C-alpha cells in the first residue's frame, strides 16, 4: 500500500489501512504482516500508530536506484 506524495497527509492512507484491518478482522485473519524500507521512518511511524510491532529485519533485500536497502518486518496481531 502506498500513496503518491500529493495525496499524503490527507487521511487517505489512514482510512485505507483502517478499512483493510476491518476487512481482515471480518475475514477471521489473525495477523497482518508487512515490510517497509528501513529508511522510511514515516511509514514505520505510521504503522506503529496502528500498533504494528517490529518483528525483524531483512538485510539488503531491496535494491532502489542501485543501492541496496534493508527492510523492516512489522506485524499486527488481532486479539
Short mmCIF file of C-alpha atoms in Angstrom, two decimals:
data_model
loop_
_atom_site.label_atom_id
_atom_site.label_comp_id
_atom_site.label_asym_id
_atom_site.label_seq_id
_atom_site.Cartn_x
_atom_site.Cartn_y
_atom_site.Cartn_z
CA UNK A 1 0.00 0.00 0.00
CA UNK A 2 1.32 3.41 -0.79
CA UNK A 3 0.27 6.88 -1.81
CA UNK A 4 1.76 9.37 -4.20
CA UNK A 5 3.23 12.37 -2.43
CA UNK A 6 0.44 14.72 -3.46
CA UNK A 7 -2.10 12.55 -1.60
CA UNK A 8 -0.16 12.15 1.64
CA UNK A 9 -1.22 13.95 4.80
CA UNK A 10 -4.90 13.97 3.86
CA UNK A 11 -6.01 10.94 5.86
CA UNK A 12 -6.35 8.72 2.80
CA UNK A 13 -3.70 6.21 3.90
CA UNK A 14 -5.14 6.11 7.40
CA UNK A 15 -8.61 5.34 6.06
CA UNK A 16 -7.31 2.70 3.64
CA UNK A 17 -5.43 0.93 6.42
CA UNK A 18 -8.41 1.11 8.77
CA UNK A 19 -10.63 -0.47 6.10
CA UNK A 20 -8.06 -3.16 5.32
CA UNK A 21 -7.74 -4.02 9.00
CA UNK A 22 -11.51 -4.09 9.42
CA UNK A 23 -11.92 -6.44 6.46
CA UNK A 24 -9.10 -8.65 7.69
CA UNK A 25 -10.80 -8.95 11.07
CA UNK A 26 -14.16 -9.72 9.43
CA UNK A 27 -12.49 -12.47 7.38
CA UNK A 28 -11.10 -14.04 10.53
CA UNK A 29 -7.45 -13.26 9.93
CA UNK A 30 -5.23 -13.41 12.99
CA UNK A 31 -2.31 -11.31 11.73
CA UNK A 32 -1.32 -8.73 9.19
CA UNK A 33 2.33 -8.69 8.16
CA UNK A 34 4.17 -6.10 6.10
CA UNK A 35 7.59 -4.73 5.34
CA UNK A 36 8.85 -1.19 4.90
CA UNK A 37 12.20 0.15 3.85
CA UNK A 38 14.42 0.77 6.85
CA UNK A 39 14.99 4.37 5.80
CA UNK A 40 11.26 5.10 5.56
CA UNK A 41 10.80 6.39 9.10
CA UNK A 42 7.45 7.97 8.18
CA UNK A 43 6.00 4.61 7.15
CA UNK A 44 7.31 2.88 10.26
CA UNK A 45 5.79 5.59 12.45
CA UNK A 46 2.50 5.41 10.54
CA UNK A 47 2.15 1.65 11.10
CA UNK A 48 3.26 1.97 14.73
CA UNK A 49 0.24 4.26 15.29
CA UNK A 50 -1.90 1.22 14.48
CA UNK A 51 0.04 -0.98 16.92
CA UNK A 52 2.13 -2.77 14.31
CA UNK A 53 5.24 -4.12 16.01
CA UNK A 54 8.71 -4.54 14.53
CA UNK A 55 9.50 -8.24 14.30
CA UNK A 56 12.66 -8.33 12.28
CA UNK A 57 14.84 -7.03 9.54
CA UNK A 58 15.83 -8.35 6.12
CA UNK A 59 19.29 -7.19 5.17
CA UNK A 60 19.86 -5.82 1.66
CA UNK A 61 16.63 -7.20 0.25
CA UNK A 62 15.60 -4.10 -1.74
CA UNK A 63 17.61 -2.50 -4.47
CA UNK A 64 16.47 1.04 -5.12
CA UNK A 65 18.28 3.33 -7.53
CA UNK A 66 21.26 0.98 -7.50
CA UNK A 67 21.55 0.97 -3.71
CA UNK A 68 20.68 -2.00 -1.54
CA UNK A 69 18.48 -1.28 1.46
CA UNK A 70 17.21 -3.26 4.41
CA UNK A 71 13.54 -3.74 5.07
CA UNK A 72 11.85 -3.80 8.44
CA UNK A 73 9.29 -6.53 9.09
CA UNK A 74 6.23 -5.41 11.03
CA UNK A 75 3.07 -7.21 12.10
CA UNK A 76 -0.24 -6.60 13.82
CA UNK A 77 -1.98 -9.40 15.73
CA UNK A 78 -5.72 -9.27 16.32
CA UNK A 79 -6.76 -10.07 19.87
#
